[in-house]
PDB file of C-alpha atoms in Angstrom:
ATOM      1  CA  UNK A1382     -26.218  -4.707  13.549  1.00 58.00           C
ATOM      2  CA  UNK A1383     -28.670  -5.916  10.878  1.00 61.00           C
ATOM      3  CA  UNK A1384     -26.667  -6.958   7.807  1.00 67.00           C
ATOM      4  CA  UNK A1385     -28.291  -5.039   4.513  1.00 76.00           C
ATOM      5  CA  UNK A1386     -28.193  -6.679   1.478  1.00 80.00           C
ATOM      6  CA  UNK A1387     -26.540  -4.728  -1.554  1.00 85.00           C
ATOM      7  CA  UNK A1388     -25.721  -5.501  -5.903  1.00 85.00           C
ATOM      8  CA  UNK A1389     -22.076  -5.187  -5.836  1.00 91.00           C
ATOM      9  CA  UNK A1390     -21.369  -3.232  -8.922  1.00 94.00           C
ATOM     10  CA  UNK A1391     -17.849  -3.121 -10.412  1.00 94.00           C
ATOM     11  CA  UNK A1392     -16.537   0.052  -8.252  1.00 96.00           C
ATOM     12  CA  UNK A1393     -17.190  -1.827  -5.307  1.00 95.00           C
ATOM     13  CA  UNK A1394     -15.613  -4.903  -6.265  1.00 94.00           C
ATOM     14  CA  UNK A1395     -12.258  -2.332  -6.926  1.00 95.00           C
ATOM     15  CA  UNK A1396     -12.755  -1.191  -3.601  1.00 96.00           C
ATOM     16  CA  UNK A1397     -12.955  -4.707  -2.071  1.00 95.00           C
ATOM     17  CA  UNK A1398      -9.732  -5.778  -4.172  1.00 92.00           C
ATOM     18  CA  UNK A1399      -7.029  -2.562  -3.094  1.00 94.00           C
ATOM     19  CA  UNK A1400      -8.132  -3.549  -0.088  1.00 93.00           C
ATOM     20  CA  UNK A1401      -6.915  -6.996   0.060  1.00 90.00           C
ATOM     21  CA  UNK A1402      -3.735  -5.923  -1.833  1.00 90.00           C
ATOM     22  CA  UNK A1403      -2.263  -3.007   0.556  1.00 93.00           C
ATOM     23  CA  UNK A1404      -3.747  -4.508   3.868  1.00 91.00           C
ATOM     24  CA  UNK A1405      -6.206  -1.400   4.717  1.00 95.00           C
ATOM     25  CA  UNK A1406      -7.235   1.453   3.312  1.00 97.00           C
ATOM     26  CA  UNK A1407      -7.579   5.185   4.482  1.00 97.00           C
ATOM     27  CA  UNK A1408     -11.057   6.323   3.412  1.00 96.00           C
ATOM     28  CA  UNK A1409      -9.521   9.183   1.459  1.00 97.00           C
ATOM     29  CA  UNK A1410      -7.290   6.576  -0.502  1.00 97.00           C
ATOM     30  CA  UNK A1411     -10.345   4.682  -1.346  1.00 98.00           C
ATOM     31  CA  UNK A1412     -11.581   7.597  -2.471  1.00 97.00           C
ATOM     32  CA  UNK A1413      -8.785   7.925  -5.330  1.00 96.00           C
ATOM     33  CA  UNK A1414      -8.526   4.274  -5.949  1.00 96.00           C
ATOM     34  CA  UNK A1415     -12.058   4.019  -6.121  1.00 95.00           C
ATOM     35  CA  UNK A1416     -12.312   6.962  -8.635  1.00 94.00           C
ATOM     36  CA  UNK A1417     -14.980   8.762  -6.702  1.00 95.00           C
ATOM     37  CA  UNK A1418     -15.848  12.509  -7.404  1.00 94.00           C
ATOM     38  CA  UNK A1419     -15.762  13.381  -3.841  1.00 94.00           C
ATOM     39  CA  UNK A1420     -15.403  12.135   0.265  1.00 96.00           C
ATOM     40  CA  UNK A1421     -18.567  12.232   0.925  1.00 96.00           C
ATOM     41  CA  UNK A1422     -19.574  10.087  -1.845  1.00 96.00           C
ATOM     42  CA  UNK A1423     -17.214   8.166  -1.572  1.00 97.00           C
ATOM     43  CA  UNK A1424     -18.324   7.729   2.633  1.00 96.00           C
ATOM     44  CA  UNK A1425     -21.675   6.784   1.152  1.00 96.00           C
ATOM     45  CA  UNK A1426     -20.849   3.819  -0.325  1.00 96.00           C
ATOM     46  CA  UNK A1427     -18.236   2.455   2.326  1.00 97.00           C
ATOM     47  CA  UNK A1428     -21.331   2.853   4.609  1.00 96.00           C
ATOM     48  CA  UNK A1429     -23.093   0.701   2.590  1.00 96.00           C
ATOM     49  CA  UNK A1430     -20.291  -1.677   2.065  1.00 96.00           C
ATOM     50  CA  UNK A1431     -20.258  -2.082   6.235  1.00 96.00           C
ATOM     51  CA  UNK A1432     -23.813  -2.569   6.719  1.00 95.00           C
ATOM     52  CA  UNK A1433     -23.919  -5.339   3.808  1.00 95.00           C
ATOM     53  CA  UNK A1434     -20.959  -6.901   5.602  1.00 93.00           C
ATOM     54  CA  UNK A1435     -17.970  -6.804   3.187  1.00 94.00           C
ATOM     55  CA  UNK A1436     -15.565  -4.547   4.639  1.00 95.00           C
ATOM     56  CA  UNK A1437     -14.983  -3.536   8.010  1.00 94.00           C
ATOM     57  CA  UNK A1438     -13.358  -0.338  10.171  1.00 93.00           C
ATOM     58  CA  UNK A1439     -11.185  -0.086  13.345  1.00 92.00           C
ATOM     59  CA  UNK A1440     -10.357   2.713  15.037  1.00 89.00           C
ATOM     60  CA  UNK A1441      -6.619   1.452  15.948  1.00 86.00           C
ATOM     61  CA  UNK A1442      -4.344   4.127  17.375  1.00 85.00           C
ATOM     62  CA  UNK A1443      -4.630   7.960  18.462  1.00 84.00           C
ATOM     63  CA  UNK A1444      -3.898  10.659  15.716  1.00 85.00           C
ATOM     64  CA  UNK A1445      -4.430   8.019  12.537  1.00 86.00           C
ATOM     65  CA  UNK A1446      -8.133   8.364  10.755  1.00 90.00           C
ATOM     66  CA  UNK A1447      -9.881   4.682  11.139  1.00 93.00           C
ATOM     67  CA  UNK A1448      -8.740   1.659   9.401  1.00 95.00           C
ATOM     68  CA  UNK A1449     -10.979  -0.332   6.419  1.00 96.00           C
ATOM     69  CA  UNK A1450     -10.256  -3.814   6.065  1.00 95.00           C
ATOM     70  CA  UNK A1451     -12.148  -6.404   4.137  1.00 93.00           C
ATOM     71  CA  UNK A1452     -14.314  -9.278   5.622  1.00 92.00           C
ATOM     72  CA  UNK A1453     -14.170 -13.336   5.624  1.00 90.00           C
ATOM     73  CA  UNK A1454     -17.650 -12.523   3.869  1.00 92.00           C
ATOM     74  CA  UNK A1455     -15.694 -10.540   1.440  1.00 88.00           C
ATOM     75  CA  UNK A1456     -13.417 -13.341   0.722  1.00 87.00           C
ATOM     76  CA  UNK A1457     -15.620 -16.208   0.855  1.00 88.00           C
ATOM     77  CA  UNK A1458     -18.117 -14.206  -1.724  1.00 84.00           C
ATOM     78  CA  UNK A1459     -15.215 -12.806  -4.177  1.00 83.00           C
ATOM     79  CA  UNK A1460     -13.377 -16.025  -3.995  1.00 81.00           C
ATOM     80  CA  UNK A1461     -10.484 -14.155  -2.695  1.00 80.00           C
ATOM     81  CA  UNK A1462      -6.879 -15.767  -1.699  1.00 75.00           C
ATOM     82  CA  UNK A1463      -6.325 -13.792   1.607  1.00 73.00           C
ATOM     83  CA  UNK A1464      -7.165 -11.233   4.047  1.00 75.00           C
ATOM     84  CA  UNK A1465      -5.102  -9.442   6.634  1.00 75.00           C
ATOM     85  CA  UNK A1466      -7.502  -8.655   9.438  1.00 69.00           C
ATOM     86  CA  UNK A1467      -4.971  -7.163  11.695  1.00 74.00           C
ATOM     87  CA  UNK A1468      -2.008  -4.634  11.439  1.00 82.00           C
ATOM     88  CA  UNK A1469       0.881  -4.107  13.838  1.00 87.00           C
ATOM     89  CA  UNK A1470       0.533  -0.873  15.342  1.00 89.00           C
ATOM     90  CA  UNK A1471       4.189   0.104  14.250  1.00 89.00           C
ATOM     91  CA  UNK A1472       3.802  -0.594  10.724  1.00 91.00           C
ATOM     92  CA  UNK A1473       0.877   1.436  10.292  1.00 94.00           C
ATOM     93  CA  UNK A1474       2.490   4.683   9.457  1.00 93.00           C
ATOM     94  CA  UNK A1475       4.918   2.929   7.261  1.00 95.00           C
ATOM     95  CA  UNK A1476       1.509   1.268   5.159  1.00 95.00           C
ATOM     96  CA  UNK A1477       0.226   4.448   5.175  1.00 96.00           C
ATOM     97  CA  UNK A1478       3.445   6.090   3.369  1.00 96.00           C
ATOM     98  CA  UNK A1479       3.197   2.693   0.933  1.00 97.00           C
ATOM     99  CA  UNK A1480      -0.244   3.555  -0.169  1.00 97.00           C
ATOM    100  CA  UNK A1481      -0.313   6.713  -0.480  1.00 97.00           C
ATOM    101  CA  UNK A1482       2.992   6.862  -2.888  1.00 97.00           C
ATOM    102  CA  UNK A1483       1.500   4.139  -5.355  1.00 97.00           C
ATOM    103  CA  UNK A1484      -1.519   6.602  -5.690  1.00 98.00           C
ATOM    104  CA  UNK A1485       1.211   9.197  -6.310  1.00 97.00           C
ATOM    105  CA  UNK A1486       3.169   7.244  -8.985  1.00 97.00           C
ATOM    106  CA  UNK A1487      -0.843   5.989 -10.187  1.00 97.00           C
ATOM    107  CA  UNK A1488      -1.532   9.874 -10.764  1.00 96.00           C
ATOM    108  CA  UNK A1489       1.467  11.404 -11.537  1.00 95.00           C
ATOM    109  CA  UNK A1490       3.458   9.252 -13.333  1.00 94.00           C
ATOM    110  CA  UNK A1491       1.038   7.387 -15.286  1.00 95.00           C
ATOM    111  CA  UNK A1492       2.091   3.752 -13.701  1.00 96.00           C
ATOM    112  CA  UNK A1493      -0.270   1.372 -14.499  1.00 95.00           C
ATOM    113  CA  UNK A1494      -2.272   0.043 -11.277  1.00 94.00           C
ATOM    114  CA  UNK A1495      -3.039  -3.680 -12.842  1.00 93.00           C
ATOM    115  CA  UNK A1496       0.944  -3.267 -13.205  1.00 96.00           C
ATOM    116  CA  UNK A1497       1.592  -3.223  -9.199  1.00 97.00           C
ATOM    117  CA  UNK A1498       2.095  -6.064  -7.044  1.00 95.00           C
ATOM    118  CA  UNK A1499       2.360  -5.404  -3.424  1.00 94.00           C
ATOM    119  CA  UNK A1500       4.738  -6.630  -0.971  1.00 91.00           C
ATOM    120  CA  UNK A1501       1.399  -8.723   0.508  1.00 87.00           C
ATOM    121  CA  UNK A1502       0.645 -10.199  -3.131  1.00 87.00           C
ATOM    122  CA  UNK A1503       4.592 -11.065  -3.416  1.00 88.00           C
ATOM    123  CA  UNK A1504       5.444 -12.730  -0.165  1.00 84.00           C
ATOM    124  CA  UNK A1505       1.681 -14.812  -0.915  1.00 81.00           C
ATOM    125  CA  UNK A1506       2.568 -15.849  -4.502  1.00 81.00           C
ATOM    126  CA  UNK A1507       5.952 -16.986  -3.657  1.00 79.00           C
ATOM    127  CA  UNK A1508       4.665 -18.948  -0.726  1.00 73.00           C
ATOM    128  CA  UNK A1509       6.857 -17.823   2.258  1.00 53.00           C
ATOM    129  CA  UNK A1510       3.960 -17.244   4.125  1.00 54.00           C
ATOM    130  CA  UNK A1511       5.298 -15.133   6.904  1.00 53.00           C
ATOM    131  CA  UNK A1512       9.196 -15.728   6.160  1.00 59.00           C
ATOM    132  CA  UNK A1513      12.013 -13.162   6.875  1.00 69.00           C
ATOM    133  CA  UNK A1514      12.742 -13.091   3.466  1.00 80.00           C
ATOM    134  CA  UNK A1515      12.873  -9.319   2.475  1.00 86.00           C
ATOM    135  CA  UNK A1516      10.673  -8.154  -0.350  1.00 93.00           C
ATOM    136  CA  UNK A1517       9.933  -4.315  -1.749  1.00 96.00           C
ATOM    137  CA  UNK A1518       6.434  -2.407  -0.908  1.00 96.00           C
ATOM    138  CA  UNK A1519       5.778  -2.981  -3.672  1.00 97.00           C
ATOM    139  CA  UNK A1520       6.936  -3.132  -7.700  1.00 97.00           C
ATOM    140  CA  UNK A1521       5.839  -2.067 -11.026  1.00 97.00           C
ATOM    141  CA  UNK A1522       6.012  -2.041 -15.073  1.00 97.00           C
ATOM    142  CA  UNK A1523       6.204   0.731 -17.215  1.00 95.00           C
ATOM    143  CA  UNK A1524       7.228   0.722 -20.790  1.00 93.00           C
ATOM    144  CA  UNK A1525       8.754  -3.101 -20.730  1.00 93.00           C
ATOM    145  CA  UNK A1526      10.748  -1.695 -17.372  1.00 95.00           C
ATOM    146  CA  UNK A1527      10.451  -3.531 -13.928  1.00 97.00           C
ATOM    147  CA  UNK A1528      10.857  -1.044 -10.771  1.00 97.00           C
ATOM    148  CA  UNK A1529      10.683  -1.695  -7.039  1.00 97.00           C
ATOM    149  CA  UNK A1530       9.663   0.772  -4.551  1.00 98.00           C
ATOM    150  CA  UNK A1531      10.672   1.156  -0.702  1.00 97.00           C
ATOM    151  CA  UNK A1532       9.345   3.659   1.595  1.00 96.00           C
ATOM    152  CA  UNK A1533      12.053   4.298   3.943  1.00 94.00           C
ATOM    153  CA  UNK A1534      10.817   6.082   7.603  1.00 93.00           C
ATOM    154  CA  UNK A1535      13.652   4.997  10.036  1.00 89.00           C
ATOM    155  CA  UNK A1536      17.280   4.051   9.585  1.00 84.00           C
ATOM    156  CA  UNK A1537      17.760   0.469   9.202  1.00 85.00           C
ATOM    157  CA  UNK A1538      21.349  -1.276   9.791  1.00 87.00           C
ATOM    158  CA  UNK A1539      23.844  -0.832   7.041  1.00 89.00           C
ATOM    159  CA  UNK A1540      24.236  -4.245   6.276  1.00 90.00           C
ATOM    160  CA  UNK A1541      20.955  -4.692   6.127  1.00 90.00           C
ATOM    161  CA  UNK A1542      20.343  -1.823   4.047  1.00 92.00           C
ATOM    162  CA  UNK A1543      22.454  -3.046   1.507  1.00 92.00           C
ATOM    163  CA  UNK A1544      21.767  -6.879   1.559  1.00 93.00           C
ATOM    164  CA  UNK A1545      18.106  -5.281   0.660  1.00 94.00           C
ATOM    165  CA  UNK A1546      19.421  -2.702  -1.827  1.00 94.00           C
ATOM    166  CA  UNK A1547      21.580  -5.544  -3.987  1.00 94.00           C
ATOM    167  CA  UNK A1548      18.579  -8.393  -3.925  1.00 93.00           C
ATOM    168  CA  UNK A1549      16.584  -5.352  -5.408  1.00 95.00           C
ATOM    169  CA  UNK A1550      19.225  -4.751  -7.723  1.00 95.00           C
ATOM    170  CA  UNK A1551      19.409  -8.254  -9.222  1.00 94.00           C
ATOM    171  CA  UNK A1552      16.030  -8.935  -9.250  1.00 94.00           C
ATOM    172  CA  UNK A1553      14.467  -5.430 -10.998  1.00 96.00           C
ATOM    173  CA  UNK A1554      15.686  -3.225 -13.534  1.00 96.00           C
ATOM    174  CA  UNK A1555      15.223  -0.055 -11.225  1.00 96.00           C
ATOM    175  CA  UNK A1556      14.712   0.729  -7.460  1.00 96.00           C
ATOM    176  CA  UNK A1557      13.286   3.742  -6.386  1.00 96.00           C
ATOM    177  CA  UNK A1558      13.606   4.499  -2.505  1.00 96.00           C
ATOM    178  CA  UNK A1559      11.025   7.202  -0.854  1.00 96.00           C
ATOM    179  CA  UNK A1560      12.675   8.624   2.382  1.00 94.00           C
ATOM    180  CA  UNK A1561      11.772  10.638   5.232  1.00 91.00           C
ATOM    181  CA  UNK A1562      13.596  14.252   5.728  1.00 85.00           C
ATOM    182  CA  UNK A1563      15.626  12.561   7.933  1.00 80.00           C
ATOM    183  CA  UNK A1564      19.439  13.443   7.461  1.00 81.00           C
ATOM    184  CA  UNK A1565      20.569   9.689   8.815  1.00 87.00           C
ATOM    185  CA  UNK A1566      18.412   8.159   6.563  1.00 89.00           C
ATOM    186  CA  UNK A1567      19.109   9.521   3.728  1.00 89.00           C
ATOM    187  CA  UNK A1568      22.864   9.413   4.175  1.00 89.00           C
ATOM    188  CA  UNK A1569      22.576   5.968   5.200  1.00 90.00           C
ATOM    189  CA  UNK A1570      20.635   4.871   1.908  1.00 92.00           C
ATOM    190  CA  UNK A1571      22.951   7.387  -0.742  1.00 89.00           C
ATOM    191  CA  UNK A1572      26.233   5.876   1.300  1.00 89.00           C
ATOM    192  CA  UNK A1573      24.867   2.356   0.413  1.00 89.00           C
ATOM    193  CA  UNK A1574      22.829   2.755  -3.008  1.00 87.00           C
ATOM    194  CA  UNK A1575      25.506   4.781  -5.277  1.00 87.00           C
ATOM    195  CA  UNK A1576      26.561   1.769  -6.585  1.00 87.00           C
ATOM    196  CA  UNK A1577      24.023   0.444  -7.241  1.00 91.00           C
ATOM    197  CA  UNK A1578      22.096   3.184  -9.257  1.00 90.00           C
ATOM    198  CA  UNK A1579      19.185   3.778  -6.502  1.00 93.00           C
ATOM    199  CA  UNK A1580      17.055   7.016  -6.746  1.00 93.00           C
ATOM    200  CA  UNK A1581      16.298   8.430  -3.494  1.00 93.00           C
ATOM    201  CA  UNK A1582      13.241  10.610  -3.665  1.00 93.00           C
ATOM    202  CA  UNK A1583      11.692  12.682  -0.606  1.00 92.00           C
ATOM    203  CA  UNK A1584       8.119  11.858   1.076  1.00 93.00           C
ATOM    204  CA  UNK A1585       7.354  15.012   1.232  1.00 91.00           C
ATOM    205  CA  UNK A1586       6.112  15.959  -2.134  1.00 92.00           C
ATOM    206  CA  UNK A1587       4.111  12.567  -2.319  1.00 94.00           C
ATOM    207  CA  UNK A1588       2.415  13.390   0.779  1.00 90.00           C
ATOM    208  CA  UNK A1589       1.631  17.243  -0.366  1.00 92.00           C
ATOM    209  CA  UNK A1590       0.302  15.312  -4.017  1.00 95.00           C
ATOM    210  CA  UNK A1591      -1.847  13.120  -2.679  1.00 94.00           C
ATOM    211  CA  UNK A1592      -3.798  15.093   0.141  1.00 89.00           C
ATOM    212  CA  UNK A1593      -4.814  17.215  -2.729  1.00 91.00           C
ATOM    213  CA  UNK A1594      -6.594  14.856  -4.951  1.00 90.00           C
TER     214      UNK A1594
END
C-alpha cells in the first residue's frame, strides 16, 4: 500500500491519543470521542488516517466489528510513551465494556475526559510494566472527588474480589462497579462491597446509551 501523506489537524491528533489510552478503539467509539457528526464521516477520516500510516485495523475475532490501533509511526511522530499493538482475545469484550462506559459517564454524567486515566496510563506511570498488581479500568475527578471504575463480566474469586474492592477503597474516594445481568456476579460483588460503600450499576443501560449516540 502506498503511504499518503496528510496535515494532522487537532481532531486527529484526539483520535490518535484515546487510542493509545484504552488500547483500541471501535470505529463507532471514535466516532463519539472524536466528536464527529456522523459514521460515515467519521469512516472518512480513519481511512485517511490508515493510508497516511498512523493507525492501523485488525479484524481479530468472529462477531466483534474490526479493531483500530495506533502505529510505531504514530508514536515516533507524536512523541508518544507507548503503544499496545496486540490484545488478548479474552479481554476484548471486557475493553469493549471499559470504553464504551467512560463514553457513557463522558455524556451522561458530565465527567471530564482530560479527568480519566486508564488502567493502561496507570500501570505505565507507576512503572510495573506488566506486574500483577491490580489496578481499576480506569478512574476519574469530578467536583474535587476521585472515583474508580470496574467493569465486571465474570465472577472473580471472593478473596480476590475483595482484596480488589478494599485497595480501591483506600486509594479513591468512590468505586463504582458496572456488572453484567449475571445473578452470581452481582451477588458476589454486593456480598463483598457493602462494607465498603461500592455502587453496583448494570451494563445494560450503558450499552443501550451509547449505541445511540
Amino acid at each position: 500500500m502506498v503511504v499518503k501523506i496528510i496535515i494532522l489537524n487537532e481532531r486527529d491528533i484526539k483520535i490518535i491519543n484515546e487510542i493509545q489510552h484504552w488500547r483500541f478503539l471501535l470505529s463507532r467509539q471514535i466516532k463519539v470521542l472524536g466528536g464527529f457528526n456522523g459514521q460515515r464521516a467519521c469512516d472518512r477520516r480513519i481511512k485517511k488516517l490508515i493510508e497516511a500510516g498512523y493507525i492501523e485495523r485488525k479484524y481479530i475475532i468472529h462477531g466483534v466489528p474490526r479493531l483500530y490501533f495506533i502505529t510505531s509511526k504514530a508514536v515516533k511522530l507524536l512523541d508518544l510513551e507507548y503503544r499496545t499493538a496486540n490484545i488478548r482475545i479474552e479481554q476484548i469484550a471486557h475493553d469493549i465494556a471499559v470504553i464504551d462506559t467512560a463514553i457513557f459517564l463522558i455524556n451522561k454524567e458530565n465527567v471530564d475526559s482530560a479527568s480519566i486515566i486508564t488502567e493502561r496510563d496507570l500501570k505505565h506511570k507507576a512503572g510495573f510494566g506488566r506486574c500483577n498488581k491490580h489496578f481499576p479500568d480506569f478512574t476519574y475527578t469530578k467536583d474535587g472527588h476521585s472515583c474508580c471504575v470496574e467493569i465486571e463480566l465474570s465472577a472473580k474469586k471472593l478473596s480476590t474480589l475483595e482484596k480488589n474492592i478494599k485497595n480501591n477503597y483506600v486509594a479513591y474516594n468512590s468505586q463504582r462497579w458496572y456488572v453484567t445481568d449475571n445473578s452470581k456476579v452481582q451477588a458476589n460483588i454486593t456480598a463483598v462491597g457493602k462494607k465498603y460503600g461500592v455502587e453496583i450499576i448494570s451494563l445494560k443501560g450503558v450499552t443501550e446509551f451509547v449505541r445511540n449516540l
